[in-house]
């Protein structure tokens, strides 16, 4: 469904991504793990085209998308839930959610999407008239996920959804991602929380210093001595 | 007492147009982050256009309102497409020099093509007065006030109540996140710029029966609009409306008590005081 081949990206003189290739098939949960500054977020931003300085090819459903604008990427159903939520703090929760369905695919069925999201995340319904800036960390993340779902995505990319959340909320978010995937969503999850995300993943890639150094089934990587040593401290 | 009230109301009525000039500036700054130093020059263009429509075709400014707005919208859009879109990601200093240069080019083109003469539109209504109780007001000023405040409030409602308005506010709050919603940033900026220019054009049109058109007329109003916008909290539309009215009142009282020569001094003094004591503006949140 999503095919990334030989991506190289530079931030000034520094090469952030080195020849990165990966693919996500329909219906999969694929996780990309790695430490801080490994280049995970840069890769997601390349896919969404909010980072433009990269070489290599990105294909979505067989179509090259590495020359499109960010809004055109969203129109295709390739939607990112960004790191740090990036909610619109001075808009209400409801306005935030509604803007999630700005793209051509979901504009027509905004009402149904909103009902679906409210059903999935009833807390957002309670808070719908509150400013997004006043939400707690966990609620903000739920709102960001809800906003992503409003877009009627075919593939949903999560950039560090567990960042800055209490462990119990992290589990809640992971459970939510699992449920969304069960409903048929294809998921690309970028995480630093290695244990939780590998448990969730069908397949996983390990990114280190801008290079993919390992890939495999989520469970297998969880058992691998290298991952255990480098990321789980065992 | 009656006289004080008359002075106050006169101030409010001039302030309406100041508000309208300023909301366009605040909108462009708020959504695009672009400081448009050429803002007043678009007011000048609209005043000349109203003058020609009257002198050549015989339509008074109110009859030519829709054509004038359409022309200003097109000019605004073309300015954005041809000039502004190229500097969206450039440094602020580059944007400022660009809009300053644009302002000079437009002023001097006007000077070259249309000479420095003052062009007045003399319609019957120019000298009409409206009586409200014991108050006597010039009719074009009343009309200008009503339309100016109406348009400013409409803009505010558009931003607050419509989906496109929410998308524009989203772009202002976080451009990157807005892109991830599928919002086309450049198109949204183009819309904001076009609306801002159309509004300042409307202000020019409303002023044209009261105020002569000449090449430098814009600079009077753009200085004033900058003061209003700073007082109002830079990006706030209600702030710009209140700021416009406030400056109108200050100007009016200064003119009455100290003489017309002190009008500018009075609002500059207010401006300095605001910068010292409330640098986020009287209506802005810190």
Coordinates of C-alpha atoms in Angstrom, one line a residue:
Chain A
X1 CA 0.0 0.0 0.0
X2 CA 2.8 2.4 1.0
X3 CA 6.2 1.9 -0.5
X4 CA 9.2 3.9 0.4
X5 CA 12.4 3.4 -1.4
X6 CA 15.9 4.8 -0.9
X7 CA 15.0 7.9 1.0
X8 CA 17.9 10.2 1.8
X9 CA 17.2 13.4 3.6
X10 CA 19.5 16.2 4.8
X11 CA 19.1 18.8 7.4
X12 CA 21.7 21.4 6.4
X13 CA 24.9 19.4 6.3
X14 CA 23.6 16.6 8.4
X15 CA 22.2 13.5 6.7
X16 CA 19.1 12.6 8.7
X17 CA 17.9 9.6 6.7
X18 CA 20.2 7.3 4.9
X19 CA 18.8 5.1 2.1
X20 CA 15.7 4.2 4.0
X21 CA 13.3 1.8 2.4
X22 CA 10.2 0.3 4.0
X23 CA 6.7 -0.8 3.1
X24 CA 3.3 -1.0 4.7
X25 CA 0.7 -3.5 3.4
X26 CA -3.1 -3.1 3.6
X27 CA -4.5 -3.9 7.0
X28 CA -1.1 -4.1 8.7
X29 CA 0.2 -2.4 11.8
X30 CA 3.8 -1.5 11.1
X31 CA 5.9 0.1 13.7
X32 CA 9.1 2.1 13.3
X33 CA 11.1 2.3 16.5
X34 CA 14.3 4.1 17.3
X35 CA 15.8 6.5 19.8
X36 CA 15.6 10.3 19.9
X37 CA 16.9 11.9 16.7
X38 CA 17.1 8.6 14.8
X39 CA 15.1 10.3 12.0
X40 CA 11.7 8.8 12.7
X41 CA 9.8 12.0 12.6
X42 CA 11.7 13.2 9.6
X43 CA 10.6 10.1 7.7
X44 CA 7.0 10.7 8.6
X45 CA 7.3 14.3 7.5
X46 CA 8.8 13.3 4.2
X47 CA 5.8 11.1 3.6
X48 CA 3.4 13.9 4.5
X49 CA 5.6 16.3 2.4
X50 CA 5.9 18.8 5.2
X51 CA 9.7 18.1 4.8
X52 CA 10.5 18.7 1.2
X53 CA 14.3 18.2 1.0
X54 CA 14.7 14.5 0.3
X55 CA 15.5 12.2 -2.5
X56 CA 14.1 8.8 -3.2
X57 CA 10.6 7.6 -4.1
X58 CA 7.4 7.3 -2.1
X59 CA 4.5 5.4 -3.6
X60 CA 1.0 5.1 -2.2
X61 CA -1.4 2.6 -3.8
X62 CA 0.9 2.3 -6.7
X63 CA 1.1 6.0 -7.4
X64 CA 4.2 8.2 -6.8
X65 CA 3.4 10.8 -4.2
X66 CA 6.8 12.3 -3.5
X67 CA 6.0 15.3 -5.7
X68 CA 2.7 16.3 -4.2
X69 CA 1.7 19.0 -1.8
X70 CA 0.9 18.1 1.8
X71 CA -2.8 18.8 1.3
X72 CA -2.9 16.5 -1.7
X73 CA -1.3 13.7 0.3
X74 CA -4.2 14.0 2.8
X75 CA -6.7 14.0 -0.1
X76 CA -5.3 10.5 -1.0
X77 CA -6.2 9.2 2.5
X78 CA -2.7 9.2 3.9
X79 CA -3.1 11.0 7.1
X80 CA -0.6 11.9 9.9
X81 CA -1.3 12.4 13.6
X82 CA 1.7 14.6 14.4
X83 CA 4.1 14.4 17.2
X84 CA 3.1 16.8 20.0
X85 CA -0.6 16.6 18.8
X86 CA -0.5 20.0 17.2
X87 CA -4.1 20.8 18.1
X88 CA -5.4 24.2 17.3
X89 CA -5.4 25.5 20.9
X90 CA -7.8 28.4 20.4
X91 CA -10.4 26.4 18.6
X92 CA -12.9 24.2 20.4
X93 CA -12.6 20.4 20.4
X94 CA -15.4 20.2 18.0
X95 CA -13.9 22.7 15.6
X96 CA -10.6 20.8 15.8
X97 CA -12.4 17.5 14.9
X98 CA -14.4 19.1 12.1
X99 CA -11.2 20.5 10.5
X100 CA -10.0 17.0 10.4
X101 CA -12.5 16.3 7.7
X102 CA -11.3 19.2 5.5
X103 CA -10.0 16.9 2.8
X104 CA -12.0 16.0 -0.3
X105 CA -12.6 12.4 0.8
X106 CA -14.4 13.1 4.0
X107 CA -15.8 16.6 3.5
X108 CA -19.1 15.1 2.4
X109 CA -19.6 12.8 5.4
X110 CA -18.5 15.0 8.2
X111 CA -21.5 14.3 10.3
X112 CA -21.1 10.5 10.2
X113 CA -17.4 10.8 10.9
X114 CA -18.1 13.0 13.9
X115 CA -20.6 10.5 15.2
X116 CA -18.1 7.7 14.8
X117 CA -15.4 9.6 16.6
X118 CA -17.7 10.6 19.4
X119 CA -18.8 7.0 19.8
X120 CA -15.2 5.8 19.9
X121 CA -14.0 8.6 22.2
X122 CA -17.0 9.7 24.3
X123 CA -14.8 12.0 26.4
X124 CA -14.4 14.2 23.4
X125 CA -18.1 14.6 23.1
X126 CA -18.3 15.8 26.7
X127 CA -15.5 18.3 26.0
X128 CA -16.7 19.3 22.5
X129 CA -17.3 23.0 23.3
X130 CA -14.1 23.4 25.3
X131 CA -11.0 25.0 23.8
X132 CA -8.5 22.4 22.8
X133 CA -5.8 24.3 24.6
X134 CA -7.4 23.4 27.9
X135 CA -7.3 19.6 27.5
X136 CA -5.1 17.4 29.5
X137 CA -2.2 15.5 27.8
X138 CA -4.2 12.3 27.4
X139 CA -7.3 14.1 26.2
X140 CA -5.2 16.1 23.7
X141 CA -3.8 12.9 22.2
X142 CA -7.3 11.5 22.0
X143 CA -8.5 14.6 20.3
X144 CA -5.6 14.4 17.8
X145 CA -6.4 10.8 17.1
X146 CA -10.1 11.7 16.7
X147 CA -9.1 14.5 14.3
X148 CA -7.0 12.1 12.3
X149 CA -10.0 9.7 12.1
X150 CA -12.2 12.5 10.9
X151 CA -10.1 12.6 7.7
X152 CA -11.5 9.2 6.7
X153 CA -8.0 7.9 6.2
X154 CA -6.9 4.7 4.4
X155 CA -3.6 4.7 6.2
X156 CA -3.1 6.4 9.5
X157 CA 0.4 7.5 10.6
X158 CA 1.0 8.0 14.3
X159 CA 4.0 10.1 15.3
X160 CA 5.0 9.3 18.9
X161 CA 1.4 9.2 20.3
X162 CA 2.7 8.1 23.7
X163 CA 5.0 11.1 24.1
X164 CA 4.6 12.9 27.5
X165 CA 1.7 10.7 28.7
X166 CA 1.4 8.8 32.0
X167 CA 2.0 5.0 31.6
X168 CA -1.7 4.2 32.2
X169 CA -2.7 6.6 29.5
X170 CA -0.1 5.2 27.1
X171 CA -1.8 1.8 27.5
X172 CA -5.1 3.4 26.8
X173 CA -3.7 5.0 23.6
X174 CA -2.2 1.7 22.4
X175 CA -5.4 -0.1 23.0
X176 CA -7.2 2.6 21.0
X177 CA -4.8 2.1 18.1
X178 CA -5.3 -1.6 18.2
X179 CA -9.1 -1.1 18.1
X180 CA -8.8 1.3 15.2
X181 CA -6.6 -1.2 13.3
X182 CA -9.2 -4.0 14.1
X183 CA -11.8 -1.9 12.3
X184 CA -9.7 -2.3 9.2
X185 CA -7.3 0.7 9.3
X186 CA -3.8 0.3 8.1
X187 CA -1.4 1.8 10.6
X188 CA 2.2 3.1 10.5
X189 CA 3.2 3.8 14.1
X190 CA 6.4 5.7 15.0
X191 CA 7.4 5.2 18.6
X192 CA 10.1 5.4 21.2
X193 CA 8.0 3.3 23.5
X194 CA 9.5 0.1 22.2
X195 CA 7.9 -2.6 24.3
X196 CA 4.3 -1.3 23.9
X197 CA 4.6 -0.7 20.2
X198 CA 6.3 -3.9 19.3
X199 CA 3.6 -5.8 21.1
X200 CA 1.1 -4.1 19.0
X201 CA 2.8 -4.4 15.6
X202 CA 2.5 -7.0 12.9
X203 CA 5.9 -6.0 11.6
X204 CA 8.5 -3.5 12.7
X205 CA 11.6 -1.6 11.6
X206 CA 14.4 -0.4 13.8
X207 CA 15.8 3.0 12.7
X208 CA 19.2 4.0 14.1
X209 CA 21.2 7.1 13.1
X210 CA 19.0 7.4 10.0
X211 CA 19.5 3.9 8.8
X212 CA 17.2 0.9 9.0
X213 CA 19.2 -1.7 10.9
X214 CA 16.6 -4.4 11.5
X215 CA 13.2 -5.5 10.4
X216 CA 10.9 -8.3 11.3
X217 CA 7.8 -9.4 13.0
X218 CA 6.9 -7.4 16.1
X219 CA 7.1 -10.3 18.5
X220 CA 10.4 -11.5 17.0
X221 CA 12.0 -8.2 17.5
X222 CA 10.8 -8.0 21.0
X223 CA 12.6 -11.3 21.7
X224 CA 15.8 -10.3 19.8
X225 CA 18.9 -9.8 21.9
X226 CA 19.9 -6.6 20.1
X227 CA 16.6 -4.9 20.7
X228 CA 16.5 -6.1 24.2
X229 CA 19.9 -4.7 24.9
X230 CA 19.7 -1.4 23.1
X231 CA 16.1 -0.4 23.7
X232 CA 14.7 -2.4 26.6
X233 CA 17.7 -2.3 28.9
X234 CA 17.6 -6.0 29.5
Chain B
X1 CA -22.6 68.5 27.6
X2 CA -24.4 68.3 24.3
X3 CA -21.2 69.5 22.6
X4 CA -19.1 66.9 24.3
X5 CA -21.5 64.2 23.2
X6 CA -21.4 65.6 19.6
X7 CA -17.6 65.4 19.7
X8 CA -17.7 61.9 21.0
X9 CA -20.2 60.7 18.4
X10 CA -18.2 62.4 15.6
X11 CA -15.2 60.5 16.8
X12 CA -17.0 57.2 16.9
X13 CA -18.2 57.8 13.3
X14 CA -14.8 58.6 11.9
X15 CA -13.5 55.6 13.9
X16 CA -15.7 53.2 11.9
X17 CA -13.6 53.7 8.8
X18 CA -10.4 53.5 10.7
X19 CA -11.6 50.2 12.0
X20 CA -12.3 48.9 8.6
X21 CA -8.9 49.9 7.3
X22 CA -7.4 48.2 10.3
X23 CA -9.3 44.9 10.2
X24 CA -7.8 44.2 6.8
X25 CA -4.3 44.8 8.1
X26 CA -4.9 42.7 11.2
X27 CA -6.4 39.9 9.1
X28 CA -3.4 39.8 6.7
X29 CA -1.0 39.9 9.6
X30 CA -2.9 37.4 11.7
X31 CA -3.4 34.7 9.1
X32 CA -0.3 35.1 6.9
X33 CA 2.1 36.8 9.3
X34 CA 2.8 39.4 6.7
X35 CA 3.1 43.1 7.6
X36 CA 1.6 44.9 4.7
X37 CA 3.2 48.4 4.6
X38 CA 1.4 48.9 1.2
X39 CA -2.0 48.6 2.8
X40 CA -2.8 52.3 2.5
X41 CA -1.9 52.3 -1.1
X42 CA -4.8 50.0 -1.9
X43 CA -7.1 52.5 -0.2
X44 CA -5.6 55.1 -2.5
X45 CA -6.3 52.9 -5.5
X46 CA -9.9 52.4 -4.5
X47 CA -10.4 56.1 -4.0
X48 CA -9.1 56.9 -7.5
X49 CA -11.2 54.2 -8.9
X50 CA -14.3 55.6 -7.2
X51 CA -13.3 59.0 -8.6
X52 CA -13.1 57.8 -12.2
X53 CA -16.3 55.8 -12.0
X54 CA -17.9 59.1 -10.9
X55 CA -16.2 61.4 -13.4
X56 CA -16.1 59.2 -16.4
X57 CA -19.1 56.9 -16.1
X58 CA -21.2 59.0 -13.8
X59 CA -21.8 56.4 -11.0
X60 CA -21.5 57.8 -7.5
X61 CA -19.4 55.8 -5.1
X62 CA -22.4 53.9 -3.7
X63 CA -23.6 52.9 -7.1
X64 CA -20.1 51.7 -8.1
X65 CA -19.6 49.8 -4.8
X66 CA -19.9 46.3 -6.2
X67 CA -17.7 47.0 -9.2
X68 CA -15.1 48.7 -7.0
X69 CA -15.0 45.7 -4.6
X70 CA -14.6 43.3 -7.4
X71 CA -11.8 45.3 -8.9
X72 CA -10.1 45.5 -5.5
X73 CA -10.5 41.8 -4.9
X74 CA -8.8 41.1 -8.3
X75 CA -6.0 43.5 -7.6
X76 CA -5.5 42.0 -4.2
X77 CA -5.5 38.5 -5.5
X78 CA -3.0 39.4 -8.3
X79 CA -0.7 41.1 -5.8
X80 CA -0.7 38.0 -3.7
X81 CA -0.2 35.6 -6.6
X82 CA 2.5 37.7 -8.4
X83 CA 4.4 39.2 -5.4
X84 CA 3.4 38.0 -1.9
X85 CA 3.4 34.3 -2.6
X86 CA 7.1 34.4 -3.4
X87 CA 8.1 35.7 0.0
X88 CA 5.9 33.6 2.3
X89 CA 8.8 31.6 3.7
X90 CA 11.3 34.5 3.4
X91 CA 12.7 36.4 6.4
X92 CA 10.4 39.0 8.0
X93 CA 12.9 41.7 7.0
X94 CA 12.6 40.7 3.3
X95 CA 8.8 40.8 3.5
X96 CA 8.9 44.2 5.2
X97 CA 11.2 45.7 2.6
X98 CA 9.1 44.2 -0.2
X99 CA 5.8 45.7 1.0
X100 CA 7.5 49.0 1.8
X101 CA 8.9 49.1 -1.8
X102 CA 5.5 48.2 -3.2
X103 CA 4.1 51.1 -1.3
X104 CA 6.6 53.5 -2.8
X105 CA 6.1 52.1 -6.3
X106 CA 2.4 52.5 -6.1
X107 CA 2.6 56.0 -4.6
X108 CA 5.0 57.2 -7.3
X109 CA 3.2 55.5 -10.1
X110 CA 0.1 57.3 -9.0
X111 CA 2.1 60.6 -8.8
X112 CA 3.4 60.0 -12.3
X113 CA 0.2 58.9 -13.9
X114 CA -2.4 60.9 -12.1
X115 CA -0.5 64.0 -10.8
X116 CA -0.5 65.3 -7.2
X117 CA -3.8 67.1 -7.6
X118 CA -6.5 66.5 -5.0
X119 CA -9.5 64.8 -6.7
X120 CA -12.8 65.4 -5.0
X121 CA -16.1 63.7 -5.6
X122 CA -18.8 66.3 -5.2
X123 CA -22.1 64.5 -5.0
X124 CA -25.2 66.0 -3.3
X125 CA -24.8 63.7 -0.4
X126 CA -21.4 65.1 0.4
X127 CA -22.9 68.1 2.1
X128 CA -26.0 66.4 3.4
X129 CA -26.5 66.2 7.1
X130 CA -28.4 63.7 9.2
X131 CA -30.0 64.7 12.5
X132 CA -30.3 62.3 15.3
X133 CA -31.9 64.0 18.3
X134 CA -29.8 67.1 18.9
X135 CA -26.8 65.6 17.0
X136 CA -25.9 66.8 13.6
X137 CA -23.8 64.4 11.4
X138 CA -22.6 64.5 7.9
X139 CA -24.6 61.9 5.9
X140 CA -21.6 60.3 4.1
X141 CA -19.9 59.8 7.4
X142 CA -23.0 58.0 8.8
X143 CA -23.2 55.8 5.8
X144 CA -19.5 55.1 6.0
X145 CA -19.7 54.2 9.6
X146 CA -22.7 51.9 9.2
X147 CA -21.1 50.0 6.3
X148 CA -17.6 49.9 7.8
X149 CA -18.7 48.5 11.1
X150 CA -21.1 46.1 9.3
X151 CA -18.3 44.8 7.1
X152 CA -15.9 44.5 10.0
X153 CA -18.5 42.6 12.1
X154 CA -19.3 40.4 9.1
X155 CA -15.6 39.5 8.7
X156 CA -15.5 38.6 12.4
X157 CA -18.6 36.4 12.1
X158 CA -17.2 34.8 9.0
X159 CA -14.0 33.8 10.9
X160 CA -15.9 32.6 14.0
X161 CA -18.9 30.9 12.5
X162 CA -18.1 29.4 9.1
X163 CA -16.0 26.3 8.3
X164 CA -13.7 28.3 6.0
X165 CA -13.3 30.8 8.8
X166 CA -12.3 28.1 11.2
X167 CA -9.8 26.8 8.6
X168 CA -8.3 30.2 8.4
X169 CA -8.0 30.5 12.1
X170 CA -6.4 27.1 12.2
X171 CA -3.8 28.2 9.6
X172 CA -3.1 31.2 11.8
X173 CA -2.6 29.0 14.9
X174 CA -0.5 26.3 13.4
X175 CA 0.3 26.2 9.7
X176 CA 1.9 22.8 9.8
X177 CA -1.0 21.2 11.5
X178 CA -3.4 22.9 9.1
X179 CA -1.5 21.3 6.2
X180 CA -1.9 17.9 7.8
X181 CA -5.7 18.5 7.8
X182 CA -5.5 18.8 4.0
X183 CA -5.7 22.6 4.0
X184 CA -3.9 24.3 1.1
X185 CA -1.8 26.9 2.9
X186 CA -1.1 29.1 -0.1
X187 CA -4.7 29.2 -1.2
X188 CA -5.8 30.2 2.4
X189 CA -3.2 32.9 2.5
X190 CA -4.4 34.1 -0.9
X191 CA -8.0 34.3 0.4
X192 CA -6.9 36.2 3.5
X193 CA -4.9 38.7 1.5
X194 CA -7.7 39.2 -1.0
X195 CA -10.3 39.8 1.7
X196 CA -7.9 42.2 3.5
X197 CA -7.4 44.2 0.3
X198 CA -11.1 44.2 -0.6
X199 CA -11.9 45.6 2.9
X200 CA -9.4 48.4 2.7
X201 CA -10.8 49.1 -0.8
X202 CA -14.2 49.3 0.7
X203 CA -12.8 51.8 3.2
X204 CA -11.4 53.9 0.4
X205 CA -14.7 53.9 -1.4
X206 CA -16.6 55.0 1.7
X207 CA -14.1 57.8 2.3
X208 CA -14.2 59.0 -1.3
X209 CA -17.2 61.4 -0.9
X210 CA -15.6 62.9 2.2
X211 CA -11.9 62.9 1.5
X212 CA -10.0 63.8 -1.6
X213 CA -8.0 61.2 -3.5
X214 CA -4.3 62.0 -4.0
X215 CA -1.2 59.8 -4.4
X216 CA -0.1 60.0 -0.8
X217 CA -3.6 59.6 0.8
X218 CA -2.8 56.0 1.7
X219 CA 0.1 56.8 4.0
X220 CA -2.1 58.9 6.3
X221 CA -4.4 56.0 6.8
X222 CA -1.8 53.2 6.9
X223 CA 0.1 54.9 9.8
X224 CA -3.2 55.2 11.6
X225 CA -4.1 51.6 10.9
X226 CA -0.8 50.4 12.2
X227 CA -1.4 52.3 15.5
X228 CA -5.0 50.9 15.7
X229 CA -3.7 47.3 15.1
X230 CA -1.0 47.6 17.7
X231 CA -3.5 49.0 20.2
X232 CA -6.0 46.2 19.3
X233 CA -3.5 43.4 19.9
X234 CA -2.0 42.9 16.4
X235 CA -4.1 40.0 15.1
X236 CA -7.4 40.5 16.8
X237 CA -10.4 41.6 14.7
X238 CA -12.5 42.8 17.6
X239 CA -9.4 44.5 18.9
X240 CA -8.9 46.3 15.6
X241 CA -12.6 47.4 15.6
X242 CA -12.4 48.8 19.1
X243 CA -9.0 50.3 18.4
X244 CA -10.3 52.1 15.4
X245 CA -13.2 53.6 17.3
X246 CA -10.9 54.6 20.2
X247 CA -8.5 56.4 17.8
X248 CA -11.5 58.2 16.2
X249 CA -12.7 59.4 19.6
X250 CA -9.2 60.5 20.7
X251 CA -8.7 62.3 17.5
X252 CA -12.0 64.0 17.8
X253 CA -11.5 65.2 21.3
X254 CA -8.0 66.4 20.6
X255 CA -9.3 68.4 17.7
X256 CA -12.0 69.9 19.8
X257 CA -10.0 70.8 22.9
X258 CA -6.5 71.4 21.5
X259 CA -7.1 72.1 17.8
X260 CA -6.8 70.1 14.6
X261 CA -3.0 70.3 14.6
X262 CA -2.9 68.1 17.7
X263 CA -5.0 65.3 16.5
X264 CA -2.1 63.2 15.2
X265 CA 0.0 64.0 18.3
X266 CA -2.8 62.8 20.5
X267 CA -3.1 59.4 19.0
X268 CA 0.6 59.0 18.8
X269 CA 0.8 59.8 22.4
X270 CA -1.8 57.2 23.1
X271 CA 0.2 54.7 21.0
X272 CA 3.3 55.4 23.0
X273 CA 1.5 55.0 26.3
X274 CA 0.0 51.7 25.1
X275 CA 3.4 50.4 24.1
X276 CA 4.8 51.3 27.5
X277 CA 2.1 50.0 29.7
X278 CA 0.2 47.4 27.7
X279 CA 2.6 46.2 24.9
X280 CA 0.2 43.4 24.0
X281 CA -2.4 45.9 23.1
X282 CA -5.5 47.1 25.1
X283 CA -7.6 44.2 23.8
X284 CA -4.9 41.6 23.3
X285 CA -4.3 38.7 25.7
X286 CA -0.8 38.5 27.1

